[in-house]
Amino acid sequence: MKKNLCLLIIILFLIPGCVSMTKYNELKDRNTALAKESAKLQQSNRKLADEAAELKKSREALQGELQAMRKVPDYYYQRGIEHFSGKNYRTAADYFEIVVDRYPLDPAAAASREKLREIAAISAENYKRTTRNIDAAKDPKIKVEILDRDIAERFFTKDDAEKLLNKREIYSNELSLIEEMNKHILVEEDPTQSVRYFRTTRPTIQEISNEKSFNVELYIVQQFSGKKRFRIKARYIGDNWISYDSISLRGENGSHVDIICKYPEKLSKMSEDKIYEWSDNDVDEGRMNALLKSGTITVRFGGGYRFGFSLNDEQMTAFREIAKKYSTLR
């Protein structure tokens, strides 16, 4: 009995100790878990703080870029103003166009558009002056020289410059034709009469047959004073008389030139084996120019016997070259 009582007392003393140890271990484990969680939270806070710092740097960088971007249109505009003031209009226009194209909503764009209008007005005025000068010039060579000088010395927008270059190409081609024409025109001077003659070196004779040949030549007589006129020299060589007293030139467009061939402009002679008839007459300038607009020209010798034929290609070319030369003489 006494033994059992002692055992009971011992058990009663041990039970509170076991409960306290369990509670202690539980608290210890919970504290450990809390410490780990706290460490994680601290690490997360440090990470968030780093991210916040990076975001702040990015925001500051973006703000800097934005401020810089706001300055770019002003930079281009100011460069344009500098070149505009120095009359470097082409370069100035390039800067103003950058502002208008890249930053159309920026306040500098409106000012740039206004400057571009001023530049276009300067080009338009230069274009008018140049076209007036080339219209006043008659010689294509002088026209080309004026264009070359003005394109080099004056400012033109791209569009105006392109139009002038197109004009230059036209006059340059015309000049080439005149230079080619001059290769086939002979100039002779007669100081005793104070005149010069412009004659073609191209063949002007048509061999109709072994019995007949006709020469029809258009040429120019110009006084040293500048007065000029067309003349037509004609000649017939054959076995028989045709006794022509008129020459008629007719175009397919209805134009015509009629020439009365009388002495002393018309002469003739007979040799042992051939008959020669020839004439040299003034020709109306307006009628001749109208005739040369025709694609073909028919010539008819009229008189005792009539004979007609069409000018061949070589003769037509000679006529047109002489007419072109006539238009360039001053």
Coordinates of C-alpha atoms in Angstrom, one line a residue:
M1 CA 0.0 0.0 0.0
K2 CA 2.8 2.3 1.0
K3 CA 4.7 1.3 -2.1
N4 CA 1.7 2.2 -4.4
L5 CA 1.3 5.5 -2.7
C6 CA 4.9 6.4 -3.4
L7 CA 4.6 5.5 -7.1
L8 CA 1.5 7.7 -7.4
I9 CA 3.2 10.6 -5.9
I10 CA 6.2 10.2 -8.4
I11 CA 3.8 10.1 -11.4
L12 CA 2.1 13.3 -10.2
F13 CA 5.4 15.1 -10.1
L14 CA 6.5 13.9 -13.6
I15 CA 3.3 14.8 -15.6
P16 CA 3.7 18.7 -15.3
G17 CA 7.3 18.4 -16.5
C18 CA 6.3 16.6 -19.6
V19 CA 3.6 19.1 -20.5
S20 CA 6.0 22.1 -20.1
M21 CA 8.7 20.4 -22.4
T22 CA 6.1 19.8 -25.1
K23 CA 4.9 23.4 -25.0
Y24 CA 8.5 24.6 -25.1
N25 CA 9.3 22.6 -28.2
E26 CA 6.2 23.8 -29.9
L27 CA 7.1 27.5 -29.1
K28 CA 10.6 26.8 -30.3
D29 CA 9.5 25.4 -33.6
R30 CA 7.1 28.3 -34.1
N31 CA 9.8 30.8 -33.3
T32 CA 12.1 29.1 -35.8
A33 CA 9.3 29.3 -38.5
L34 CA 8.7 32.9 -37.7
A35 CA 12.4 33.7 -37.9
K36 CA 12.6 32.0 -41.4
E37 CA 9.5 33.9 -42.5
S38 CA 10.9 37.1 -41.2
A39 CA 14.1 36.5 -43.1
K40 CA 12.1 35.8 -46.3
L41 CA 10.2 39.0 -45.7
Q42 CA 13.4 41.0 -45.2
Q43 CA 14.8 39.5 -48.4
S44 CA 11.6 40.4 -50.3
N45 CA 11.7 43.9 -48.9
R46 CA 15.3 44.3 -50.0
K47 CA 14.3 43.0 -53.5
L48 CA 11.4 45.4 -53.6
A49 CA 13.6 48.3 -52.5
D50 CA 16.1 47.4 -55.3
E51 CA 13.3 47.2 -57.8
A52 CA 12.0 50.6 -56.6
A53 CA 15.4 52.1 -57.0
E54 CA 15.7 50.7 -60.5
L55 CA 12.2 52.1 -61.4
K56 CA 13.2 55.4 -60.1
K57 CA 16.4 55.4 -62.2
S58 CA 14.3 54.4 -65.3
R59 CA 11.8 57.1 -64.6
E60 CA 14.5 59.7 -64.3
A61 CA 16.1 58.4 -67.5
L62 CA 12.8 58.6 -69.3
Q63 CA 12.2 62.1 -68.0
G64 CA 15.6 63.0 -69.3
E65 CA 15.0 61.5 -72.7
L66 CA 11.6 63.2 -72.9
Q67 CA 13.2 66.6 -72.1
A68 CA 15.9 65.9 -74.7
M69 CA 13.2 64.9 -77.3
R70 CA 11.4 68.2 -76.6
K71 CA 14.6 70.0 -77.4
V72 CA 15.3 68.1 -80.8
P73 CA 12.6 70.0 -82.9
D74 CA 13.9 73.3 -81.5
Y75 CA 17.5 72.2 -82.4
Y76 CA 16.6 71.5 -86.0
Y77 CA 14.5 74.6 -86.3
Q78 CA 17.3 76.8 -84.9
R79 CA 19.8 75.2 -87.4
G80 CA 17.3 76.0 -90.1
I81 CA 17.1 79.6 -89.0
E82 CA 20.8 79.9 -89.0
H83 CA 21.1 78.7 -92.6
F84 CA 18.1 80.8 -93.6
S85 CA 19.8 83.9 -92.3
G86 CA 22.9 83.0 -94.2
K87 CA 20.8 82.6 -97.4
N88 CA 21.7 78.9 -97.5
Y89 CA 18.1 78.2 -98.4
R90 CA 18.5 74.6 -99.6
T91 CA 20.1 73.5 -96.3
A92 CA 17.6 75.6 -94.3
A93 CA 14.7 73.9 -96.1
D94 CA 16.2 70.4 -95.2
Y95 CA 16.2 71.3 -91.5
F96 CA 12.6 72.7 -91.6
E97 CA 11.4 69.7 -93.4
I98 CA 12.8 67.4 -90.7
V99 CA 10.8 69.3 -88.1
V100 CA 7.6 69.1 -90.2
D101 CA 8.0 65.5 -91.1
R102 CA 9.2 64.1 -87.8
Y103 CA 7.5 66.4 -85.3
P104 CA 4.3 67.6 -87.0
L105 CA 2.5 68.4 -83.7
D106 CA 5.4 70.3 -82.1
P107 CA 5.1 74.1 -81.9
A108 CA 8.3 74.4 -84.0
A109 CA 6.5 72.6 -86.9
A110 CA 4.1 75.5 -87.5
A111 CA 7.1 78.0 -87.6
S112 CA 9.0 75.6 -89.9
R113 CA 6.0 75.5 -92.3
E114 CA 6.0 79.3 -92.5
K115 CA 9.7 79.4 -93.3
L116 CA 9.2 76.7 -96.0
R117 CA 6.6 79.0 -97.6
E118 CA 9.0 81.9 -97.5
I119 CA 11.7 79.7 -99.2
A120 CA 9.3 78.6 -101.9
A121 CA 8.4 82.2 -102.6
I122 CA 12.1 83.0 -103.0
S123 CA 12.5 80.1 -105.5
A124 CA 9.4 81.2 -107.4
E125 CA 10.7 84.7 -107.8
N126 CA 14.1 83.4 -109.0
Y127 CA 12.3 81.1 -111.4
K128 CA 10.3 84.0 -112.9
R129 CA 13.5 86.0 -113.5
T130 CA 15.3 83.1 -115.1
T131 CA 12.4 82.3 -117.5
R132 CA 12.1 86.0 -118.4
N133 CA 15.7 86.1 -119.4
I134 CA 15.7 82.9 -121.4
D135 CA 12.5 84.0 -123.2
A136 CA 14.1 87.2 -124.1
A137 CA 17.1 85.3 -125.6
K138 CA 16.7 83.9 -129.1
D139 CA 19.8 81.9 -129.5
P140 CA 19.6 78.4 -127.8
K141 CA 23.2 78.7 -126.9
I142 CA 22.6 81.8 -124.9
K143 CA 19.5 80.2 -123.3
V144 CA 21.6 77.3 -122.1
E145 CA 24.3 79.7 -120.8
I146 CA 21.6 81.6 -118.8
L147 CA 20.2 78.4 -117.3
D148 CA 23.6 77.1 -116.4
R149 CA 24.6 80.4 -114.7
D150 CA 21.3 80.8 -112.8
I151 CA 21.1 77.2 -111.7
A152 CA 24.6 77.5 -110.2
E153 CA 24.1 81.0 -108.6
R154 CA 20.4 81.2 -107.6
F155 CA 18.4 79.2 -105.2
F156 CA 15.6 76.9 -106.6
T157 CA 13.4 74.3 -104.9
K158 CA 13.8 70.8 -106.2
D159 CA 10.6 71.2 -108.3
D160 CA 11.7 74.5 -109.8
A161 CA 15.2 73.2 -110.5
E162 CA 13.7 70.1 -112.2
K163 CA 11.6 72.3 -114.5
L164 CA 14.6 74.4 -115.4
L165 CA 16.7 71.4 -116.2
N166 CA 13.9 70.1 -118.5
K167 CA 14.0 73.4 -120.3
R168 CA 17.8 73.2 -120.5
E169 CA 17.5 69.7 -122.1
I170 CA 15.1 71.1 -124.8
Y171 CA 17.4 74.1 -125.6
S172 CA 20.5 71.8 -125.5
N173 CA 18.9 69.5 -128.1
E174 CA 17.9 72.5 -130.2
L175 CA 21.5 73.7 -130.0
S176 CA 22.8 70.3 -131.1
L177 CA 20.4 70.5 -134.1
I178 CA 21.7 73.9 -135.0
E179 CA 25.3 72.8 -134.8
E180 CA 24.5 69.9 -137.1
M181 CA 22.7 72.3 -139.4
N182 CA 25.6 74.7 -139.5
K183 CA 27.8 71.8 -140.8
H184 CA 25.8 71.9 -144.0
I185 CA 25.5 75.7 -144.5
L186 CA 28.1 77.7 -146.3
V187 CA 28.5 81.4 -145.5
E188 CA 29.9 83.7 -148.2
E189 CA 30.4 87.4 -147.9
D190 CA 30.4 90.0 -150.6
P191 CA 31.8 93.2 -149.2
T192 CA 31.2 95.1 -152.4
Q193 CA 27.5 94.6 -152.0
S194 CA 27.6 94.6 -148.1
V195 CA 25.8 91.3 -148.0
R196 CA 26.4 87.7 -146.9
Y197 CA 24.9 84.6 -148.4
F198 CA 23.9 81.4 -146.5
R199 CA 23.7 78.4 -148.8
T200 CA 23.3 74.7 -148.3
T201 CA 26.1 72.2 -149.1
R202 CA 23.6 69.4 -149.5
P203 CA 22.7 68.2 -153.0
T204 CA 19.9 70.2 -154.5
I205 CA 19.8 68.7 -158.0
Q206 CA 17.3 66.0 -159.1
E207 CA 18.2 63.9 -162.1
I208 CA 14.8 63.2 -163.7
S209 CA 16.4 61.3 -166.6
N210 CA 19.4 61.4 -168.7
E211 CA 17.7 64.2 -170.6
K212 CA 16.6 66.4 -167.7
S213 CA 17.8 67.6 -164.3
F214 CA 16.4 70.3 -162.1
N215 CA 18.1 72.3 -159.3
V216 CA 15.9 74.0 -156.7
E217 CA 17.8 75.8 -153.9
L218 CA 16.5 77.9 -151.1
Y219 CA 19.1 80.3 -149.7
I220 CA 19.4 83.5 -147.6
V221 CA 20.7 87.0 -148.4
Q222 CA 21.4 89.2 -145.4
Q223 CA 22.6 92.8 -145.5
F224 CA 25.4 93.7 -143.2
S225 CA 22.8 95.9 -141.5
G226 CA 20.9 92.8 -140.6
K227 CA 18.0 92.9 -143.1
K228 CA 17.4 89.5 -144.6
R229 CA 15.3 87.7 -147.2
F230 CA 14.7 84.3 -148.7
R231 CA 15.6 83.6 -152.3
I232 CA 15.2 80.5 -154.5
K233 CA 17.7 79.7 -157.2
A234 CA 16.4 77.3 -159.9
R235 CA 18.0 75.7 -162.9
Y236 CA 17.0 73.4 -165.7
I237 CA 19.4 71.4 -167.9
G238 CA 18.0 69.3 -170.7
D239 CA 18.0 68.4 -174.3
N240 CA 14.8 70.4 -175.1
W241 CA 13.5 73.8 -174.1
I242 CA 10.8 74.0 -171.4
S243 CA 10.9 77.8 -171.5
Y244 CA 9.6 78.1 -167.9
D245 CA 8.4 81.5 -166.7
S246 CA 7.0 80.5 -163.3
I247 CA 7.8 78.1 -160.5
S248 CA 5.1 76.9 -158.1
L249 CA 5.9 75.1 -154.8
R250 CA 2.9 73.5 -153.1
G251 CA 2.5 71.6 -149.8
E252 CA 0.1 68.9 -148.8
N253 CA -1.3 71.3 -146.1
G254 CA -2.6 73.7 -148.8
S255 CA 0.3 76.1 -148.5
H256 CA 2.0 77.4 -151.6
V257 CA 4.7 79.7 -153.0
D258 CA 4.4 81.1 -156.5
I259 CA 7.3 82.7 -158.3
I260 CA 7.2 84.6 -161.5
C261 CA 10.4 84.1 -163.4
K262 CA 11.0 87.0 -165.9
Y263 CA 14.1 88.7 -167.2
P264 CA 16.5 89.7 -165.7
E265 CA 15.8 87.2 -162.9
K266 CA 15.3 84.5 -165.5
L267 CA 18.0 83.7 -168.1
S268 CA 18.7 80.9 -170.6
K269 CA 21.2 79.8 -173.1
M270 CA 21.9 76.9 -175.5
S271 CA 25.2 75.2 -175.9
E272 CA 26.2 72.7 -178.5
D273 CA 24.6 69.7 -176.7
K274 CA 22.5 71.1 -173.8
I275 CA 19.9 73.8 -173.0
Y276 CA 20.3 75.8 -169.8
E277 CA 17.5 77.8 -168.1
W278 CA 18.0 79.4 -164.7
S279 CA 16.4 81.9 -162.4
D280 CA 17.0 83.6 -159.0
N281 CA 14.1 85.2 -157.2
D282 CA 13.0 86.7 -153.9
V283 CA 10.5 84.6 -151.9
D284 CA 7.9 85.7 -149.3
E285 CA 9.1 84.8 -145.8
G286 CA 5.6 84.0 -144.4
R287 CA 4.6 81.8 -147.3
M288 CA 7.9 79.9 -147.2
N289 CA 7.6 79.3 -143.5
A290 CA 4.0 78.0 -144.0
L291 CA 5.2 75.8 -146.8
L292 CA 7.9 74.2 -144.7
K293 CA 5.3 72.9 -142.2
S294 CA 4.2 70.5 -144.9
G295 CA 5.6 67.0 -145.0
T296 CA 6.1 67.1 -148.7
I297 CA 6.6 69.8 -151.3
T298 CA 5.7 69.5 -155.0
V299 CA 7.6 71.7 -157.5
R300 CA 6.1 72.7 -160.9
F301 CA 7.9 74.5 -163.6
G302 CA 5.4 76.3 -165.8
G303 CA 5.7 78.0 -169.2
G304 CA 6.0 76.7 -172.7
Y305 CA 6.2 73.2 -171.4
R306 CA 5.3 72.2 -167.9
F307 CA 7.1 69.8 -165.7
G308 CA 6.6 68.8 -162.0
F309 CA 8.2 66.6 -159.3
S310 CA 8.5 66.3 -155.5
L311 CA 11.5 67.4 -153.6
N312 CA 13.5 64.4 -152.3
D313 CA 14.5 63.9 -148.7
E314 CA 17.9 65.6 -149.2
Q315 CA 16.3 68.7 -150.7
M316 CA 13.6 68.8 -148.0
T317 CA 16.3 68.7 -145.3
A318 CA 18.2 71.5 -147.1
F319 CA 15.1 73.7 -147.2
R320 CA 14.4 73.2 -143.5
E321 CA 18.0 73.8 -142.4
I322 CA 18.1 77.1 -144.4
A323 CA 14.7 78.1 -142.8
K324 CA 16.0 77.3 -139.4
K325 CA 19.2 79.3 -140.0
Y326 CA 17.0 82.2 -141.1
S327 CA 15.2 82.2 -137.8
T328 CA 18.4 82.4 -135.8
L329 CA 19.9 85.4 -137.8
R330 CA 19.7 88.7 -136.1

